[in-house]
mmCIF file of C-alpha atoms in Angstrom:
data_model
loop_
_atom_site.group_PDB
_atom_site.id
_atom_site.type_symbol
_atom_site.label_atom_id
_atom_site.label_comp_id
_atom_site.label_asym_id
_atom_site.label_seq_id
_atom_site.Cartn_x
_atom_site.Cartn_y
_atom_site.Cartn_z
ATOM 1 C CA ASP P 1 100.141 1.856 -78.076
ATOM 2 C CA ILE P 2 102.199 4.563 -76.386
ATOM 3 C CA GLN P 3 104.835 3.125 -74.059
ATOM 4 C CA MET P 4 105.797 4.937 -70.871
ATOM 5 C CA THR P 5 109.017 4.810 -68.916
ATOM 6 C CA GLN P 6 109.837 6.474 -65.625
ATOM 7 C CA SER P 7 113.133 7.073 -63.895
ATOM 8 C CA PRO P 8 114.241 6.398 -61.318
ATOM 9 C CA SER P 9 112.065 3.454 -60.259
ATOM 10 C CA SER P 10 112.812 4.321 -56.641
ATOM 11 C CA LEU P 11 114.321 7.253 -54.861
ATOM 12 C CA SER P 12 115.482 7.883 -51.288
ATOM 13 C CA ALA P 13 115.416 11.454 -50.057
ATOM 14 C CA SER P 14 115.173 13.473 -46.872
ATOM 15 C CA VAL P 15 112.585 15.972 -45.675
ATOM 16 C CA GLY P 16 113.443 19.324 -47.231
ATOM 17 C CA ASP P 17 115.178 17.874 -50.285
ATOM 18 C CA THR P 18 114.216 18.685 -53.859
ATOM 19 C CA VAL P 19 113.642 15.676 -56.116
ATOM 20 C CA THR P 20 112.839 15.204 -59.791
ATOM 21 C CA ILE P 21 111.074 12.247 -61.392
ATOM 22 C CA ASN P 22 111.289 11.751 -65.134
ATOM 23 C CA CYS P 23 108.795 10.283 -67.570
ATOM 24 C CA ARG P 24 109.381 9.480 -71.210
ATOM 25 C CA THR P 25 106.851 8.443 -73.841
ATOM 26 C CA SER P 26 107.438 6.376 -76.968
ATOM 27 C CA GLN P 27 105.866 9.024 -79.195
ATOM 28 C CA ASP P 28 105.081 12.727 -79.195
ATOM 29 C CA ILE P 29 102.089 13.411 -76.938
ATOM 30 C CA ASN P 30 102.327 17.219 -76.896
ATOM 31 C CA THR P 31 101.486 18.033 -73.260
ATOM 32 C CA TYR P 32 98.871 15.327 -72.670
ATOM 33 C CA LEU P 33 100.734 14.101 -69.619
ATOM 34 C CA ASN P 34 99.363 13.751 -66.104
ATOM 35 C CA TRP P 35 100.957 12.948 -62.745
ATOM 36 C CA TYR P 36 99.397 11.027 -59.887
ATOM 37 C CA GLN P 37 100.428 10.387 -56.291
ATOM 38 C CA GLN P 38 99.448 7.147 -54.594
ATOM 39 C CA LYS P 39 99.849 6.347 -50.921
ATOM 40 C CA LEU P 40 99.721 2.821 -49.568
ATOM 41 C CA GLY P 41 96.219 1.378 -49.501
ATOM 42 C CA GLN P 42 94.634 4.368 -51.223
ATOM 43 C CA PRO P 43 93.540 5.153 -54.779
ATOM 44 C CA PRO P 44 95.715 7.578 -56.741
ATOM 45 C CA ASP P 45 95.344 11.351 -56.462
ATOM 46 C CA LEU P 46 95.640 13.535 -59.546
ATOM 47 C CA LEU P 47 98.396 16.110 -59.038
ATOM 48 C CA ILE P 48 99.174 17.659 -62.410
ATOM 49 C CA THR P 49 97.434 17.712 -65.775
ATOM 50 C CA GLY P 50 98.599 18.953 -69.143
ATOM 51 C CA ALA P 51 102.208 18.378 -68.071
ATOM 52 C CA SER P 52 102.347 21.469 -65.856
ATOM 53 C CA SER P 53 98.906 22.497 -64.528
ATOM 54 C CA LEU P 54 98.581 21.934 -60.825
ATOM 55 C CA GLN P 55 95.292 20.480 -59.673
ATOM 56 C CA SER P 56 93.304 22.620 -57.247
ATOM 57 C CA GLY P 57 94.483 21.999 -53.694
ATOM 58 C CA VAL P 58 97.872 20.560 -54.651
ATOM 59 C CA PRO P 59 100.709 22.385 -52.872
ATOM 60 C CA SER P 60 102.898 24.679 -54.954
ATOM 61 C CA ARG P 61 106.021 22.675 -54.046
ATOM 62 C CA PHE P 62 104.875 20.298 -56.805
ATOM 63 C CA SER P 63 105.640 21.332 -60.366
ATOM 64 C CA GLY P 64 105.633 19.662 -63.742
ATOM 65 C CA SER P 65 107.313 20.424 -67.022
ATOM 66 C CA GLY P 66 107.982 19.030 -70.462
ATOM 67 C CA SER P 67 106.341 18.434 -73.798
ATOM 68 C CA GLY P 68 106.656 16.019 -76.675
ATOM 69 C CA THR P 69 108.224 12.890 -75.218
ATOM 70 C CA ASP P 70 110.107 14.055 -72.119
ATOM 71 C CA PHE P 71 108.486 15.195 -68.905
ATOM 72 C CA SER P 72 109.400 15.729 -65.286
ATOM 73 C CA LEU P 73 107.798 16.146 -61.894
ATOM 74 C CA THR P 74 109.703 18.156 -59.305
ATOM 75 C CA ILE P 75 108.942 18.322 -55.611
ATOM 76 C CA SER P 76 110.742 21.224 -53.921
ATOM 77 C CA GLY P 77 111.199 20.976 -50.177
ATOM 78 C CA LEU P 78 109.930 17.467 -49.448
ATOM 79 C CA ARG P 79 107.472 17.079 -46.604
ATOM 80 C CA PRO P 80 106.764 13.820 -44.754
ATOM 81 C CA GLU P 81 103.388 13.424 -46.499
ATOM 82 C CA ASP P 82 105.064 13.442 -49.942
ATOM 83 C CA PHE P 83 106.631 10.012 -49.492
ATOM 84 C CA ALA P 84 104.534 7.917 -51.831
ATOM 85 C CA THR P 85 104.574 6.386 -55.300
ATOM 86 C CA TYR P 86 104.237 8.676 -58.314
ATOM 87 C CA TYR P 87 102.873 7.697 -61.719
ATOM 88 C CA CYS P 88 102.795 9.519 -65.014
ATOM 89 C CA GLN P 89 99.982 8.822 -67.480
ATOM 90 C CA GLN P 90 99.406 9.858 -71.064
ATOM 91 C CA SER P 91 95.932 11.010 -72.100
ATOM 92 C CA TYR P 92 96.847 11.699 -75.727
ATOM 93 C CA SER P 93 95.303 8.547 -77.134
ATOM 94 C CA TYR P 94 93.744 5.271 -76.092
ATOM 95 C CA PRO P 95 94.859 3.181 -74.326
ATOM 96 C CA TYR P 96 95.645 5.738 -71.624
ATOM 97 C CA THR P 97 98.863 4.132 -70.435
ATOM 98 C CA PHE P 98 100.553 4.708 -67.093
ATOM 99 C CA GLY P 99 104.235 4.723 -66.333
ATOM 100 C CA PRO P 100 105.581 1.957 -64.084
ATOM 101 C CA GLY P 101 105.828 4.278 -61.085
ATOM 102 C CA THR P 102 108.515 5.877 -58.929
ATOM 103 C CA LYS P 103 108.578 5.027 -55.240
ATOM 104 C CA LEU P 104 109.793 7.930 -53.138
ATOM 105 C CA GLU P 105 111.106 6.764 -49.782
ATOM 106 C CA ILE P 106 112.465 8.508 -46.720
ATOM 107 C CA LYS P 107 116.236 8.321 -46.379
ATOM 108 C CA ASP T 1 80.593 15.637 -53.184
ATOM 109 C CA VAL T 2 81.643 13.112 -55.825
ATOM 110 C CA HIS T 3 81.282 9.502 -54.739
ATOM 111 C CA LEU T 4 82.317 6.406 -56.661
ATOM 112 C CA VAL T 5 81.679 3.038 -55.041
ATOM 113 C CA GLU T 6 82.785 -0.164 -56.720
ATOM 114 C CA SER T 7 81.309 -3.566 -55.944
ATOM 115 C CA GLY T 8 81.205 -7.068 -57.349
ATOM 116 C CA GLY T 9 84.739 -8.208 -56.665
ATOM 117 C CA GLY T 10 85.594 -11.530 -55.092
ATOM 118 C CA LEU T 11 87.290 -14.877 -55.601
ATOM 119 C CA VAL T 12 86.618 -16.546 -58.940
ATOM 120 C CA GLN T 13 88.116 -19.529 -60.760
ATOM 121 C CA PRO T 14 90.087 -19.100 -63.978
ATOM 122 C CA GLY T 15 87.843 -19.120 -67.028
ATOM 123 C CA ARG T 16 84.802 -17.874 -65.122
ATOM 124 C CA SER T 17 83.049 -14.509 -65.307
ATOM 125 C CA LEU T 18 82.443 -11.601 -62.965
ATOM 126 C CA ARG T 19 80.628 -8.290 -63.299
ATOM 127 C CA LEU T 20 81.858 -5.203 -61.492
ATOM 128 C CA SER T 21 79.624 -2.230 -60.751
ATOM 129 C CA CYS T 22 80.410 1.354 -59.903
ATOM 130 C CA ALA T 23 77.749 3.531 -58.295
ATOM 131 C CA ALA T 24 78.300 7.208 -59.048
ATOM 132 C CA SER T 25 76.856 10.184 -57.199
ATOM 133 C CA GLY T 26 77.520 13.855 -56.605
ATOM 134 C CA PHE T 27 77.958 14.828 -60.246
ATOM 135 C CA LYS T 28 76.060 14.697 -63.517
ATOM 136 C CA PHE T 29 77.109 11.167 -64.486
ATOM 137 C CA GLU T 30 75.549 11.295 -67.954
ATOM 138 C CA ASN T 31 77.898 14.150 -68.940
ATOM 139 C CA TYR T 32 81.155 12.320 -68.270
ATOM 140 C CA ALA T 33 83.232 9.604 -69.835
ATOM 141 C CA MET T 34 84.184 6.976 -67.266
ATOM 142 C CA HIS T 35 87.078 4.578 -66.874
ATOM 143 C CA TRP T 36 88.235 1.395 -65.173
ATOM 144 C CA VAL T 37 91.827 1.171 -63.928
ATOM 145 C CA ARG T 38 93.310 -1.841 -62.160
ATOM 146 C CA GLN T 39 96.261 -2.509 -59.918
ATOM 147 C CA ALA T 40 97.617 -5.939 -59.153
ATOM 148 C CA PRO T 41 98.685 -6.239 -55.485
ATOM 149 C CA GLY T 42 102.032 -4.507 -55.038
ATOM 150 C CA LYS T 43 102.196 -3.493 -58.708
ATOM 151 C CA GLY T 44 101.574 -0.395 -60.804
ATOM 152 C CA LEU T 45 98.457 1.091 -62.342
ATOM 153 C CA GLU T 46 96.997 -0.290 -65.568
ATOM 154 C CA TRP T 47 94.253 1.529 -67.473
ATOM 155 C CA VAL T 48 91.684 -1.116 -68.456
ATOM 156 C CA SER T 49 88.816 0.501 -70.316
ATOM 157 C CA GLY T 50 86.995 3.750 -70.985
ATOM 158 C CA ILE T 51 83.531 4.670 -72.213
ATOM 159 C CA SER T 52 82.233 8.008 -73.462
ATOM 160 C CA TRP T 53 79.225 9.725 -71.901
ATOM 161 C CA GLY T 54 76.824 8.288 -74.472
ATOM 162 C CA SER T 55 78.588 4.924 -74.941
ATOM 163 C CA GLY T 56 79.481 5.798 -78.529
ATOM 164 C CA ASN T 57 83.233 5.638 -77.956
ATOM 165 C CA ILE T 58 84.649 2.647 -76.069
ATOM 166 C CA ALA T 59 88.245 1.493 -75.714
ATOM 167 C CA TYR T 60 90.095 -1.350 -74.022
ATOM 168 C CA ALA T 61 93.615 -2.249 -73.078
ATOM 169 C CA ASP T 62 95.037 -4.977 -75.306
ATOM 170 C CA SER T 63 95.302 -7.241 -72.250
ATOM 171 C CA VAL T 64 91.505 -7.384 -71.835
ATOM 172 C CA LYS T 65 90.219 -6.804 -75.368
ATOM 173 C CA GLY T 66 87.739 -9.464 -76.393
ATOM 174 C CA ARG T 67 87.227 -10.645 -72.796
ATOM 175 C CA PHE T 68 85.985 -7.545 -70.932
ATOM 176 C CA THR T 69 83.032 -5.314 -71.802
ATOM 177 C CA ILE T 70 82.433 -1.863 -70.350
ATOM 178 C CA PHE T 71 78.944 -0.403 -70.294
ATOM 179 C CA ARG T 72 76.918 2.133 -68.409
ATOM 180 C CA ASP T 73 73.396 2.979 -67.332
ATOM 181 C CA ASN T 74 73.012 6.751 -67.269
ATOM 182 C CA ALA T 75 69.490 6.532 -65.876
ATOM 183 C CA LYS T 76 70.774 4.681 -62.797
ATOM 184 C CA ASN T 77 74.208 6.373 -62.582
ATOM 185 C CA PHE T 78 76.070 3.085 -62.823
ATOM 186 C CA LEU T 79 79.197 1.990 -64.644
ATOM 187 C CA TYR T 80 79.883 -1.691 -65.232
ATOM 188 C CA LEU T 81 82.687 -3.996 -66.273
ATOM 189 C CA GLN T 82 81.725 -7.449 -67.481
ATOM 190 C CA MET T 83 84.768 -9.691 -67.196
ATOM 191 C CA ASN T 84 84.737 -13.039 -69.017
ATOM 192 C CA SER T 85 87.358 -15.754 -69.445
ATOM 193 C CA LEU T 86 89.175 -14.510 -66.377
ATOM 194 C CA ARG T 87 92.847 -15.353 -65.975
ATOM 195 C CA THR T 88 95.089 -15.398 -62.923
ATOM 196 C CA ASP T 89 96.824 -12.255 -64.179
ATOM 197 C CA ASP T 90 93.514 -10.379 -63.967
ATOM 198 C CA THR T 91 93.873 -10.493 -60.181
ATOM 199 C CA ALA T 92 93.867 -6.860 -59.067
ATOM 200 C CA PHE T 93 92.079 -4.053 -57.345
ATOM 201 C CA TYR T 94 89.698 -2.540 -59.876
ATOM 202 C CA TYR T 95 88.992 1.184 -59.603
ATOM 203 C CA CYS T 96 86.387 3.186 -61.402
ATOM 204 C CA ALA T 97 87.471 6.718 -62.147
ATOM 205 C CA LYS T 98 85.891 9.928 -63.316
ATOM 206 C CA PRO T 99 87.769 12.408 -65.499
ATOM 207 C CA LYS T 100 87.996 16.141 -65.085
ATOM 208 C CA THR T 101 85.512 18.295 -66.932
ATOM 209 C CA ALA T 102 86.677 18.801 -70.540
ATOM 210 C CA ALA T 103 89.726 16.602 -69.943
ATOM 211 C CA PRO T 104 88.564 13.057 -70.665
ATOM 212 C CA GLY T 105 91.796 11.303 -69.764
ATOM 213 C CA CYS T 106 92.640 13.169 -66.553
ATOM 214 C CA LEU T 107 91.209 11.047 -63.757
ATOM 215 C CA ASP T 108 90.441 13.306 -60.838
ATOM 216 C CA ARG T 109 88.066 11.164 -58.789
ATOM 217 C CA TRP T 110 88.513 7.519 -57.938
ATOM 218 C CA GLY T 111 86.580 4.946 -55.990
ATOM 219 C CA GLN T 112 88.217 2.887 -53.239
ATOM 220 C CA GLY T 113 88.406 -0.148 -55.496
ATOM 221 C CA THR T 114 87.121 -3.699 -55.421
ATOM 222 C CA LEU T 115 89.453 -6.694 -55.288
ATOM 223 C CA VAL T 116 89.160 -9.414 -57.887
ATOM 224 C CA THR T 117 91.093 -12.589 -57.165
ATOM 225 C CA VAL T 118 91.313 -15.198 -59.910
ATOM 226 C CA SER T 119 92.518 -18.485 -58.527
ATOM 227 C CA SER T 120 91.651 -22.149 -58.581
#
């Protein structure tokens, strides 16, 4: 199975800041990497697929990059609604593992 | 509009069984693979199982292999998860999720989840 790690596990930032969340996989997954946002009490929302393709309706302040085993999600100019938990997920092969999550909190 | 509604959760004793259902509407269900993902209270997401559109390709997480069975009824637009030999660490919200078109692992629509609590 492909193992996923994310860093940091939590992050404090202020409105307007730019933050980056990292995701690493235990083997080469090309760009089969997706990012999700989850707010408290809600199911996850798909933000980015294929490492860098923004889902329709997702603001352009979100961006993704990477390939192989190292990936990142950047949020430029944080807004209050962005404070949530973010998960990466590989869709290269079953089982479709998720990262442990990064909780983004308001400083 | 895509709608996924899970049901069947509840309190169950360790070792017992439970069947979850997911009613799908607003899209051509028979054309899509479907998945179950769970989340223990206060914890992260865990992919549980996936099934192809025609049930020919099925996969499970190691943590549930041999105990859980995923299946679907394309005529009724339902996805199911039969859970046997339940353990306390199976306690979680269970979500059914639909992937994007032509991207079987990218889960773009989720239900609200159903809570399964395994406890004596």
